[in-house]
Structure formats: C-alpha cells, structure tokens
Coordinates of C-alpha atoms and ligand atoms in Angstrom, one line a residue:
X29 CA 158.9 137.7 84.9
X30 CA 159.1 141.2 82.5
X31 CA 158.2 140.3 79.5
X32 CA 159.2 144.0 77.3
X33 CA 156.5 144.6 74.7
X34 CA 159.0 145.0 71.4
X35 CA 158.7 148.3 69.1
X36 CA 155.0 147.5 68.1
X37 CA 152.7 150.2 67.7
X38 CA 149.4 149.3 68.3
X39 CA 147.8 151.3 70.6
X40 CA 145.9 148.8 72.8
X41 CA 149.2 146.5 72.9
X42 CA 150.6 148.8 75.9
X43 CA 147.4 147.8 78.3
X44 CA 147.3 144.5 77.4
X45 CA 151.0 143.1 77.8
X46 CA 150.8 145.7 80.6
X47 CA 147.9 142.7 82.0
X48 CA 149.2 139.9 80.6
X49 CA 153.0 141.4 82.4
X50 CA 150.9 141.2 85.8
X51 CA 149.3 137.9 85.2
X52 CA 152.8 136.4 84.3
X53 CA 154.1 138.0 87.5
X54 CA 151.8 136.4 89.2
X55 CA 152.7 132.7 87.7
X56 CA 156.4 132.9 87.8
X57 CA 156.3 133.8 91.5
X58 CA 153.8 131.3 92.1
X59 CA 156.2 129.2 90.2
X60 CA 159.2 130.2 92.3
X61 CA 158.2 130.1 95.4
X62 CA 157.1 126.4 94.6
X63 CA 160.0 124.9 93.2
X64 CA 162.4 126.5 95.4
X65 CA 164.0 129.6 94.1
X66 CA 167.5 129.0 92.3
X67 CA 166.9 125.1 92.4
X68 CA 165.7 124.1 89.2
X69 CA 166.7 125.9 85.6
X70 CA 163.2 127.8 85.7
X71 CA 163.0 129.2 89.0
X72 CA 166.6 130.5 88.8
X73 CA 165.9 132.0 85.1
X74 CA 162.5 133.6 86.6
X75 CA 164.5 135.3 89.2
X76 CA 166.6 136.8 87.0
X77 CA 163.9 138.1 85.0
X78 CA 164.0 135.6 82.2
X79 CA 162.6 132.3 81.3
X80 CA 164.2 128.7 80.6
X81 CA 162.1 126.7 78.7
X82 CA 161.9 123.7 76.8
X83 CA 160.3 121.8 73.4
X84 CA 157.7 119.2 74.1
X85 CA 156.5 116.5 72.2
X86 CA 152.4 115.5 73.0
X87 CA 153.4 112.2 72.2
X88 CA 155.8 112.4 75.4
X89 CA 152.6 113.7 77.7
X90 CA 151.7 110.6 78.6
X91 CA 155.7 110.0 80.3
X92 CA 155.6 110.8 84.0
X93 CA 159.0 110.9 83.7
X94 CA 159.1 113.3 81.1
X95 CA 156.8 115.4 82.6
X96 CA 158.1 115.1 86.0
X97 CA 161.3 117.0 85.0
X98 CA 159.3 119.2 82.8
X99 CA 156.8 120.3 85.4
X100 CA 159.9 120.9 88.1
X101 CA 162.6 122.7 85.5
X102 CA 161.4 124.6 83.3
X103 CA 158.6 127.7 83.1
X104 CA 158.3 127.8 79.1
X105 CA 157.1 125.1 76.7
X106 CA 157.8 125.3 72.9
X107 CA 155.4 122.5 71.1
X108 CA 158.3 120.8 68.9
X109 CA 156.0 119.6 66.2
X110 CA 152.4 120.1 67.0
X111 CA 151.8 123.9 65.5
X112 CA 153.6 123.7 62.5
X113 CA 151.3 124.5 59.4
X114 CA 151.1 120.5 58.6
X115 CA 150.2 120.1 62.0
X116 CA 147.4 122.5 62.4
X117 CA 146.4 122.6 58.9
X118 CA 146.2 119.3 58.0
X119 CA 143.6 120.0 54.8
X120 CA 143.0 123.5 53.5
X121 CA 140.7 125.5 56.1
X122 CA 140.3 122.9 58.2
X123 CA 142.1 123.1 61.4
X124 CA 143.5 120.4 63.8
X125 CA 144.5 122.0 67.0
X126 CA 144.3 118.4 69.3
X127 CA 147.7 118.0 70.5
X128 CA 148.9 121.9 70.3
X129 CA 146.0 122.3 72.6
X130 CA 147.2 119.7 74.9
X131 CA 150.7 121.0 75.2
X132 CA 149.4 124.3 75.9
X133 CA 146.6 123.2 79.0
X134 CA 149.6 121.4 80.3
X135 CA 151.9 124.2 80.0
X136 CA 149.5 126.8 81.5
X137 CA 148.0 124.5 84.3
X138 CA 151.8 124.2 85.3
X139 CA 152.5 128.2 85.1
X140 CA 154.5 127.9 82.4
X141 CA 154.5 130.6 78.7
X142 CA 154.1 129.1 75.2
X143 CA 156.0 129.9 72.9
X144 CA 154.2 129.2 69.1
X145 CA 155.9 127.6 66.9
X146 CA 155.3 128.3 63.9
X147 CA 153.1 129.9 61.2
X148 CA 154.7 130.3 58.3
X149 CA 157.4 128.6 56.7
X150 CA 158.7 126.7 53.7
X151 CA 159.1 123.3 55.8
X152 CA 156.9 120.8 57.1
X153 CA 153.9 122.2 54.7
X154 CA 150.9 120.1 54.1
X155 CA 151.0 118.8 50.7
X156 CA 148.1 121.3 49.4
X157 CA 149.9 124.1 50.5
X158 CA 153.3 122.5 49.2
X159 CA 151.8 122.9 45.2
X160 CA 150.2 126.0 45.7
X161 CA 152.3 129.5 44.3
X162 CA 151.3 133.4 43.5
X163 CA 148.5 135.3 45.6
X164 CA 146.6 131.7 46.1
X165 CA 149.4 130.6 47.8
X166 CA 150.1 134.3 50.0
X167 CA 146.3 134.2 50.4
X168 CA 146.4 131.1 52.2
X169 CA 149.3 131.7 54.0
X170 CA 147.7 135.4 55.6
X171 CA 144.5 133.0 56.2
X172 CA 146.0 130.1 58.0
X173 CA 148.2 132.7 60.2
X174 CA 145.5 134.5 61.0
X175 CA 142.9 131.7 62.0
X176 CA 146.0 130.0 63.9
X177 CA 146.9 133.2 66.1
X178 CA 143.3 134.0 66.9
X179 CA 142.4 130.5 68.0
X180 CA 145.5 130.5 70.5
X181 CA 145.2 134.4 71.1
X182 CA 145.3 134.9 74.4
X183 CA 147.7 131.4 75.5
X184 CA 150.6 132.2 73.4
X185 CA 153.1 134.6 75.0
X186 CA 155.1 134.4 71.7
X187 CA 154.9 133.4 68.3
X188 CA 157.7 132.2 66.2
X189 CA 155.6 133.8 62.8
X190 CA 158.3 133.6 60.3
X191 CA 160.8 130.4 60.3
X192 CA 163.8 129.8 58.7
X193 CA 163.6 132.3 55.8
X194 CA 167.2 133.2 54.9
X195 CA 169.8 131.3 53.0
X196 CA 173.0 129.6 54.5
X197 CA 176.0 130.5 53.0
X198 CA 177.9 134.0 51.9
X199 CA 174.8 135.7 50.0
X200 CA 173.1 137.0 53.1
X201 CA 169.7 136.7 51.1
X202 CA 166.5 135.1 51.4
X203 CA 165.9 131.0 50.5
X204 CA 163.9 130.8 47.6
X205 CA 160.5 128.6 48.7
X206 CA 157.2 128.9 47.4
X207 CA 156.4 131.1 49.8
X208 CA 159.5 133.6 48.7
X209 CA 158.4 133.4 45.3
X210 CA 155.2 135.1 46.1
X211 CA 157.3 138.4 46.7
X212 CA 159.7 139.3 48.8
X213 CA 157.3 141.6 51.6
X214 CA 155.6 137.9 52.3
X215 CA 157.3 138.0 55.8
X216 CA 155.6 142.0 56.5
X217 CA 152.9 140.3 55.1
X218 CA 152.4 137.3 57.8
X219 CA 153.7 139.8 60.7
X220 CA 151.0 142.4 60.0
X221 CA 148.2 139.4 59.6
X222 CA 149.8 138.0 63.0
X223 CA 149.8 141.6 64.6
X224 CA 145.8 141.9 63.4
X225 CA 145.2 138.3 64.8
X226 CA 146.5 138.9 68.3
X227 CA 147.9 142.3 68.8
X228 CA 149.4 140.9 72.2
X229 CA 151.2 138.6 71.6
X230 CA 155.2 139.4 70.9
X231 CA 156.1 138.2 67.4
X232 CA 159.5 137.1 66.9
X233 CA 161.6 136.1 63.8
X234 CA 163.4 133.4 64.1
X235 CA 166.8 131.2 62.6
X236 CA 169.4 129.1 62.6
X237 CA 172.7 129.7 61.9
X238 CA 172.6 133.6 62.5
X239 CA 174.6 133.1 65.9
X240 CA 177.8 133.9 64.5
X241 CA 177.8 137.7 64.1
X242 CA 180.2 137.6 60.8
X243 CA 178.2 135.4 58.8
X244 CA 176.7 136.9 56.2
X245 CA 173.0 135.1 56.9
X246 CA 173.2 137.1 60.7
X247 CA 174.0 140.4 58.9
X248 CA 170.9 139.4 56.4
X249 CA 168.6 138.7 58.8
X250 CA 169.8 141.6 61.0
X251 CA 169.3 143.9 57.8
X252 CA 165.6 143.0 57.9
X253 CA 164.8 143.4 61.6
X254 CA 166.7 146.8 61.5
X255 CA 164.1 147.5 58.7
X256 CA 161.6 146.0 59.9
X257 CA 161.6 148.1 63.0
X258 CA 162.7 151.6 61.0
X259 CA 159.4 151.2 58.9
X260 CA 156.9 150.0 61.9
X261 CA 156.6 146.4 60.8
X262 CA 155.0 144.7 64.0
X263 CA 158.1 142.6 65.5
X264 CA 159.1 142.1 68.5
X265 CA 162.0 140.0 69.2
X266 CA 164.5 137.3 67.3
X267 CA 165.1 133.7 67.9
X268 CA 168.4 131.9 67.7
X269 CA 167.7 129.0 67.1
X270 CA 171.5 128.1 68.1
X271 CA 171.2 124.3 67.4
X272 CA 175.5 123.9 67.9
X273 CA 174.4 120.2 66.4
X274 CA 175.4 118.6 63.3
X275 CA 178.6 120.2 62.8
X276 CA 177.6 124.3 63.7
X277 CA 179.6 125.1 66.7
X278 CA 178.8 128.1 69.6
X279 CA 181.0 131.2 67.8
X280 CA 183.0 133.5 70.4
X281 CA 181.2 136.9 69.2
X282 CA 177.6 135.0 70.0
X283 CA 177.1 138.1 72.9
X284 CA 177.6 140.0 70.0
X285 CA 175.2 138.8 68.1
X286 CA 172.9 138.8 71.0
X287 CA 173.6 142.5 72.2
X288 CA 173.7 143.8 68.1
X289 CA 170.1 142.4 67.7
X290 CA 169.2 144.1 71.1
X291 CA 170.3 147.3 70.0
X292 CA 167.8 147.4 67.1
X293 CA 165.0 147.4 70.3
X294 CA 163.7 144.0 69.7
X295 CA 164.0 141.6 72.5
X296 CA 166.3 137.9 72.0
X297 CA 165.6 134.7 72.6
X298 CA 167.7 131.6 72.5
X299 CA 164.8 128.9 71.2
X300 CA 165.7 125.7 70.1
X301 CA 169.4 125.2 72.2
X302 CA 171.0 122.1 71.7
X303 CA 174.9 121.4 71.8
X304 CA 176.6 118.4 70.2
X305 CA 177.9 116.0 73.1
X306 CA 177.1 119.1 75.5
X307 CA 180.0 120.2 76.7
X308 CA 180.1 121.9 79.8
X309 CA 181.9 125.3 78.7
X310 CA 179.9 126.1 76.0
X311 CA 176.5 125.4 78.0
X312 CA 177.9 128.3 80.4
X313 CA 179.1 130.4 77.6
X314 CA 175.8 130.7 76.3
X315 CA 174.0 130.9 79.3
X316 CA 176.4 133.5 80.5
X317 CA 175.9 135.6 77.3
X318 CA 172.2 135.8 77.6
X319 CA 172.5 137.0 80.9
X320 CA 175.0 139.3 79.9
X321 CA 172.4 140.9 77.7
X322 CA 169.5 142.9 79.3
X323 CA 167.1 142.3 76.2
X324 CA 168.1 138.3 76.0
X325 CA 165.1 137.5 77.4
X326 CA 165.4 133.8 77.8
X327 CA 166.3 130.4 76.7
X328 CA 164.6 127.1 75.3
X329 CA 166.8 123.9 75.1
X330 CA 165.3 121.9 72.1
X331 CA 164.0 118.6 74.1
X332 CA 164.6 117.5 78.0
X333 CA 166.4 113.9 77.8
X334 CA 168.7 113.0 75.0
X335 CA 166.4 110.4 74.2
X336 CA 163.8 113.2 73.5
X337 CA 166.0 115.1 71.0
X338 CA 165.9 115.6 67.0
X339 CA 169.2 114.6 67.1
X340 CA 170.0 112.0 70.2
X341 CA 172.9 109.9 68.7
X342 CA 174.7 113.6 69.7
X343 CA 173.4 113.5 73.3
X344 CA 173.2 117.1 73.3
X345 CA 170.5 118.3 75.7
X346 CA 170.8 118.7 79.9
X347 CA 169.4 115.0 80.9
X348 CA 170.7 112.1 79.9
X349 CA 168.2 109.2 78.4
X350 CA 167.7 108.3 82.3
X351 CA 166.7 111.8 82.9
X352 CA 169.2 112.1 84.9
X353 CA 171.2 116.0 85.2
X354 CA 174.1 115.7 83.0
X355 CA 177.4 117.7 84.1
X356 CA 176.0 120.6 81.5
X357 CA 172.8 120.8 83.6
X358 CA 175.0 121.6 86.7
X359 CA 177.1 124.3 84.6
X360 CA 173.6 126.2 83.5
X361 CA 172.2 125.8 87.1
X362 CA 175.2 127.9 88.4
X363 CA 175.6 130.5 85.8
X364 CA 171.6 131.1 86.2
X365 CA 172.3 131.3 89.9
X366 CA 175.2 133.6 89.5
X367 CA 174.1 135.8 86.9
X368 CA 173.2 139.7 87.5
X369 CA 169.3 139.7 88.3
X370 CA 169.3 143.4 87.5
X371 CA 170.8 143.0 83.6
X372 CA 172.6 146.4 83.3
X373 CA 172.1 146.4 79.4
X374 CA 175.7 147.7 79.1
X375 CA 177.3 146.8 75.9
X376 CA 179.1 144.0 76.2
X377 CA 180.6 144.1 72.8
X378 CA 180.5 146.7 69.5
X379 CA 177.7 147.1 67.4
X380 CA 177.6 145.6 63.8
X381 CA 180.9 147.6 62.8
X382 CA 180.5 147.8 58.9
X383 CA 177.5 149.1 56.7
X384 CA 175.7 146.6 54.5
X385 CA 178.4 147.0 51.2
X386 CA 176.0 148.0 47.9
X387 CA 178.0 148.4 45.4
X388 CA 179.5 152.1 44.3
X389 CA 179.2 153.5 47.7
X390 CA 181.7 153.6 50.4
X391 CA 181.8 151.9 53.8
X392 CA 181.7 153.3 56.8
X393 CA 183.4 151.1 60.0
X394 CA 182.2 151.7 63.4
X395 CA 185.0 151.5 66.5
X396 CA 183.2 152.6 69.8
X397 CA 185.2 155.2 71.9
X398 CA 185.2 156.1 75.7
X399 CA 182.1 155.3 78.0
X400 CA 181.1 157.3 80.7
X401 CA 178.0 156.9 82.9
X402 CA 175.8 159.2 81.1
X403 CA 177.4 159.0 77.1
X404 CA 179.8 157.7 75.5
X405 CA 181.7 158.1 72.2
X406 CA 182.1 156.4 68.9
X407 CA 184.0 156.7 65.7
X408 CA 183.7 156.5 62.3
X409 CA 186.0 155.2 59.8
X410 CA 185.4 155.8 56.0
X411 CA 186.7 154.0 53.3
X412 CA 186.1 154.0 49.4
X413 CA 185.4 157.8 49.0
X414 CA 187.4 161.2 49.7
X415 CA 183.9 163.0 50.4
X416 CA 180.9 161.3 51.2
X417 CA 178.1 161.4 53.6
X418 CA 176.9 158.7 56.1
X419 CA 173.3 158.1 57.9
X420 CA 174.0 156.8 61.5
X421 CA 170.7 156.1 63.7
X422 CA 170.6 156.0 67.1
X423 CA 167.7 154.7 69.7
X424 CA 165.2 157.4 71.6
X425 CA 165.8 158.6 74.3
X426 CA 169.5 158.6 73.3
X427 CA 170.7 162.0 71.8
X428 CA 173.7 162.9 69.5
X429 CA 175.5 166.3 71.7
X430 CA 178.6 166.9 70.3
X431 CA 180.4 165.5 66.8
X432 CA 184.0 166.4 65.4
X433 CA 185.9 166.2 61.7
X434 CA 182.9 166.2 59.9
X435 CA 179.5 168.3 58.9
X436 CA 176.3 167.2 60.8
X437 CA 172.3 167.5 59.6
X438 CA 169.7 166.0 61.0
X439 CA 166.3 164.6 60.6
X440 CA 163.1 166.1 62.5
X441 CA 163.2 163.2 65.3
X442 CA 166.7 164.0 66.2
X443 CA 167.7 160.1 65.7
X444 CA 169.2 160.2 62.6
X445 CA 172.2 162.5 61.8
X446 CA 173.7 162.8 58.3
X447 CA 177.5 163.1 58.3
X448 CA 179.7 165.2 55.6
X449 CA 182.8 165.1 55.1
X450 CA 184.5 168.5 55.5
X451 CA 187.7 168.1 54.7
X452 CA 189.4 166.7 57.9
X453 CA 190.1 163.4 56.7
X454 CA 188.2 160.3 57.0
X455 CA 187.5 159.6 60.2
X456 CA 184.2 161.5 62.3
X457 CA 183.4 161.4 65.6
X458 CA 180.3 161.9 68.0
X459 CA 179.4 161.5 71.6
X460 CA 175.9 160.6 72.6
X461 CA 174.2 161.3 75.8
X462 CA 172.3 157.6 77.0
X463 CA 169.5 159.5 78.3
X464 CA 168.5 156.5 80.8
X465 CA 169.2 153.7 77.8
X466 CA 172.6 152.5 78.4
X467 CA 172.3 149.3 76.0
X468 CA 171.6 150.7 72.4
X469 CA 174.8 151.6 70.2
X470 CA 174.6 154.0 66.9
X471 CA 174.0 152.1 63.5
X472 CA 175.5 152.7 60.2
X473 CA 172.3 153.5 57.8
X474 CA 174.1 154.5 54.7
X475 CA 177.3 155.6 53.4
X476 CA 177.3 157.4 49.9
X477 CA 180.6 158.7 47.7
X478 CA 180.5 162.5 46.8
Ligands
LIG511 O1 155.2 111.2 64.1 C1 155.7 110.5 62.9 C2 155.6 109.1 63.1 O2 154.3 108.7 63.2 C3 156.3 108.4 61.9 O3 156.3 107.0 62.1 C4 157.7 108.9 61.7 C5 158.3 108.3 60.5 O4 159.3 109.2 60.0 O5 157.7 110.3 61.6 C6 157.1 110.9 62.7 O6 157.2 112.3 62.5 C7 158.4 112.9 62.6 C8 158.3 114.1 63.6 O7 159.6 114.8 63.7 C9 158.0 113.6 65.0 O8 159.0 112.8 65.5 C10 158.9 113.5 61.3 O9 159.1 112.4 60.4 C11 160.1 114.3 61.4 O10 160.4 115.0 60.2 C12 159.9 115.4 62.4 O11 161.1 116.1 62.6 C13 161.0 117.3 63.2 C14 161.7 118.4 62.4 O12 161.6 119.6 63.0 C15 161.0 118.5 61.0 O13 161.5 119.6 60.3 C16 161.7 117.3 64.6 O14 160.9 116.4 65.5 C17 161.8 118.6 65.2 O15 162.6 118.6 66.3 C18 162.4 119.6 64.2 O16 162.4 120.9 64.8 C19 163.0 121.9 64.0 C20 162.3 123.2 64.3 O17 160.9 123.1 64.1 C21 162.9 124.3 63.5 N1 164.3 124.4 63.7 C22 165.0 123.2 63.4 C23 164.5 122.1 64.3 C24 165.3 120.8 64.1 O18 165.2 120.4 62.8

C-alpha cells in the first residue's frame, strides 16, 4: 500500500515514510497474497492502494470470534477507546499504555497499520486534566502529546492529533473547551509537538459532521486545513468520521467533500464509518466515493459486529451480532473489487465554489470550465463589488497560462495570482496547465471591494 507523505516539511520525513512506504509494501502483499486477493474487505482495499480498517476494543481480544473476522478482513486497526488521553493518562505524567499496546502487537503481528486515536481533545479527559485551564493546561496538553507519540513512534502509521474541535451548527467556528480557551493556535500547537515527537508519522485532523460539503462546520474545518497547509503547519491528512448514526445521514456531495479536502494536498480518510440500519446503497456510495478520489486513502468502519458498536440498537456495521456478513458487507466487497486500482485523481466534482464571506468584501463563486488532458478552465463570478480584486491559489506543479476579462499579478512562486477587475464586467477567466497533477482545482483566497 502507498501511503503519500502529506505537505510536511521536515526534511528527514521523505526517507523515512520512503522506509516505512517499503516496509508497508511488504505487509500488505504479504497480507494479500494470504487472504486471497479481492476476498475479504482488506485484501481488495490493499489492491487498490488503500486500506479498510476497523476499531477494536482490547476488551474484545480475548473473542476468537472477534478476532477471527478481524485477523481475515481487515488490514488497519483503530484502538476505539484505549489511546484516548483518560486512557493513557490516567494521572498527570504517569502513563498507562497496557491495552493500546495490546491492540497494537496484535495489529502489527497480523500486518495490519494503526491508526492513533487520539491525543488531544476536549472529551474523555481525565479528571485532572478536566479542571486544569491557561498555559498549565496547554503545557500539559504539548507534554502528554508528545510523551504519547514518542512512546508509539515508530507503530503508528497515523495519528488522529486533534479530535473533534469545531462546533455543530451554522457558525463554522471552533467549540469552546478548556482546551480552546487556552488560545485559538492550541491545535498548531499539538500538530507541531506531534510533528517533533514523531516526524513520520502522518498527522491527520479529524471530525464528525464535516461530510456534507455545505455545512458550515465542513467549510470551518476546511478553512483551517487550507491554512494550515498555506502556513506549513505539519498536517497530513483529514478524517471523516462519517458516523451516518443517530440521525446524520450520508449527504449526496460527500465526493465532494472528499475531493475539496484532497485538493488542499492532504490525504482523506473515512475513520470511524458506521450507517444507521446499514443500508446497502449508502455502504456503496461511500465506498464508491473514496475510490473515486485518488487522495481518499482508505476507510475504518467504527466496530466489526453490531454487537461490537457504540451504537448497536442501530445495527449499523458489516456483521451482524453472529458475525455473520450482512447484505452491506456484500455491497462493499464488490465496489472494492470493482473500483479503479489506478485512482486517476480526476475531479469528480467542483471545488469549494464560494470564498469564506467576511463581512464588507465581496464574494467570488467558482464554476469550473472545459477539461482537456493537459489544463483545463475555470471561471470566476464576482458579486458585491463593481471593482475588486481576488487571490486564487492553485497546487505546484499546476500553472496559470492564460486568463481573460480581468488584470493578473502574481506572487514570486507563481501559485497565487491576484485578479483586478478591468472593466469587462464581473466575471474572469483562466486556464491552467495540470503539469502531471490532474486532481487539485484553483481556490478562492480572498476577494476585496475597490
Ligand atoms: O469500560 C467501562 C466499563 O468498565 C463500565 O462499566 C461502563 C459503564 O458505563 O463504561 C465502560 O466504558 C465505556 C467505554 O465506551 C467502553 O465501552 C464508557 O462509559 C463510554 O463512554 C465509552 O464510549 C466511547 C465513546 O467514544 C466515548 O466518547 C465509545 O466506546 C467509543 O466508540 C466512542 O468513540 C467515539 C470516537 O472516539 C470519536 N468519535 C465519536 C465516537 C463515537 O462516540
């Protein structure tokens, strides 16, 4: 399996995910050739390039049933419980790592990738950590990230570092916590900490609720990854969460989503899937969007029987309590099976189409135009201002050759171009030349009246 090393800049990162790329190869088609290639959820996601992976429970270690469908379907393990901060911090500076450890020898005796899950968050905080506030409180936040990443540095393929920060509902901001109240960088904060602790592992960000691309807590989150990676901020990827449980359903525009966080150069991950009553359709729909999308590099359901899940009264996982393959697990198995082992990263879908709306500004709307195999165009539409000026960035190696109806600067790297109006109405054009990257799609930076 490719695993793509994100953005990050750290120099030695490139030979070591280049190592630990070589040592994965070596599992997964160790993996494949013994579970018989396209057979089981794993061996089909590793030939396509990706991983299907699952939470686990230590407590559920000791079921040979359990772990006789773990050990044959999947090739990624997610501890559900066991490396959150109450789990591995039980009392301030001193660390519990027990069952974590045991879910990780089990997943890596069996060739599969850990996912870690999690180091900071507001929930599921140990009580000393719950009343703490200010720099005490960031102070032992940065210390307990740190001392977890370097104790499982070198076993964790990815860590989920930041969970669950934004707000549900229209504001698109963060969630006030305790951690949140100790300044709004606290997420830079833990990634750089995390980065410093184990520059090789990939170090996601990851959510609920962002899978629908119009909510305003996707655009929120997709604000800070999109700054995150502008400024050098050590991420990697983003994690949907995508639990379609408890009333939140799987949106049309998820590929959207998906391919809109791609084209920031992070990689995605579906992490903690689980679908109310899993219905066949929507099992495929995801599966088929992932695949769709060249930087979705895998997918975690959030338990393996029913019986296992957060939420079982919903049966919403791929084995029923029996362990038996539910219709859903049939529906996955195919789409896998049938999916493009060579992703093409086309677009599947537009780009975020509208700039974030600050107030007193205008906003800029983008439509994408004609594709051909080496560029492709895109306009955009102004509205708010007669003249104005808007930032649009585009992804290296992808270059900006031609524009209309407006007046074009740019910035020394080439990837961002400042657009002026000129007179010819509201609406600019451009056509950029892929340049080998086929998936990445112009963003709207800015747009400013006058
Ligand atoms: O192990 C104890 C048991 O000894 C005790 O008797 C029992 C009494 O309540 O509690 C057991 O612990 C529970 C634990 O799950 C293990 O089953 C906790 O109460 C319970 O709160 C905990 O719930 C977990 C939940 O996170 C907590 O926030 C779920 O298992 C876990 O699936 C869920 O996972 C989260 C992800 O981390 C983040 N995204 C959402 C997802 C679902 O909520």
């Amino acid at each position: 399996m490719t695993v793509n090393a994100g953005r990050r800049a750290a120099p030695r990162r490139a030979v070591l995910a280049g190592a630990a790329g070589l040592l994965t190869a070596v599992l997964v088609v160790g993996l494949t050739t013994a579970a018989q290639a396209g057979t089981t959820l794993g061996a089909s996601a590793a030939e396509k390039g990706r991983f299907f992976g699952t939470a686990v429970a230590a407590s559920r270690l000791s079921d040979s049933a359990y772990t006789t469908i773990l050990n044959r379907e999947f090739n990624q393990v997610t501890p559900e419980n066991e490396m959150k901060i109450d789990a591995t911090e039980p009392n301030q500076n001193q660390f519990s790592y027990g069952n974590a450890d045991r879910i990780v020898s089990h997943a890596r005796s069996n060739g599969m990738q850990v996912r870690g899950h999690t180091l900071a968050w507001h929930s599921q905080q140990p009580g000393w950590m719950q009343n703490m506030s200010g720099s005490t409180l960031r102070n032992a936040m940065l210390n307990h990230v740190t001392q977890v990443a370097t104790h499982f540095r070198g076993q964790v393929t990815w860590w989920d570092v930041v969970n669950e920060a934004f707000a549900d509902g229209s504001g698109g901001g963060r969630r006030d916590s305790n951690l949140q109240r100790t300044g709004n960088d606290w997420i830079e904060a833990a990634f750089r900490a995390a980065d410093a602790a184990d520059p090789n592992a990939q170090l996601c960000y990851n959510d609920y609720n962002i899978d629908n691309w119009t909510d305003a807590k996707t655009q929120g989150v997709y604000r800070m990854v999109q700054d995150f990676t502008s400024r050098g901020v050590p991420i990697d990827c983003v994690g949907l969460q995508s639990h379609f449980t408890g009333g939140s359903n799987y949106p049309g525009n998820y590929r959207t989503t998906l391919s809109s966080f791609a084209a920031l150069g992070v990689d995605v991950h579906i992490t903690e899937l689980d679908i109310r009553n899993a219905p066949v359709d929507a099992y495929r729909n995801v599966t088929n969007d992932c695949l769709a999308v060249a930087r979705c590099k895998g997918i975690t359901v959030w338990g393996i029987r029913d019986s296992d899940s957060w939420r079982s009264g919903e049966s919403p996982l791929l084995f029923n309590g029996s362990g038996q393959k539910k219709s859903a697990y049939d529906a996955v198995l195919t789409a896998l099976n049938n999916g493009t082992s060579q992703p093409t990263g086309t677009p599947t879908t537009p780009p975020p189409t509208t700039t974030p709306p600050p107030s007193g500004s205008c906003t800029a709307s983008i439509t994408p135009g004609t594709v051909w195999g080496d560029r492709y165009n895109t306009s955009v539409d102004v509205a708010g201002a007669g003249t104005w000026s808007v930032v649009v960035a585009i992804t290296s190696p992808q270059k900006i050759s031609s524009t209309w109806n407006g007046s074009p600067t740019w910035d020394s790297s080439g990837n961002r171009m400042t657009m002026r109006s000129n007179g010819s109405g509201n609406t600019f054009g451009f056509t950029t030349m892929t340049n080998g990257n086929s998936s990445a799609r112009p963003q709207i930076v800015s747009c400013s009246a006058g």
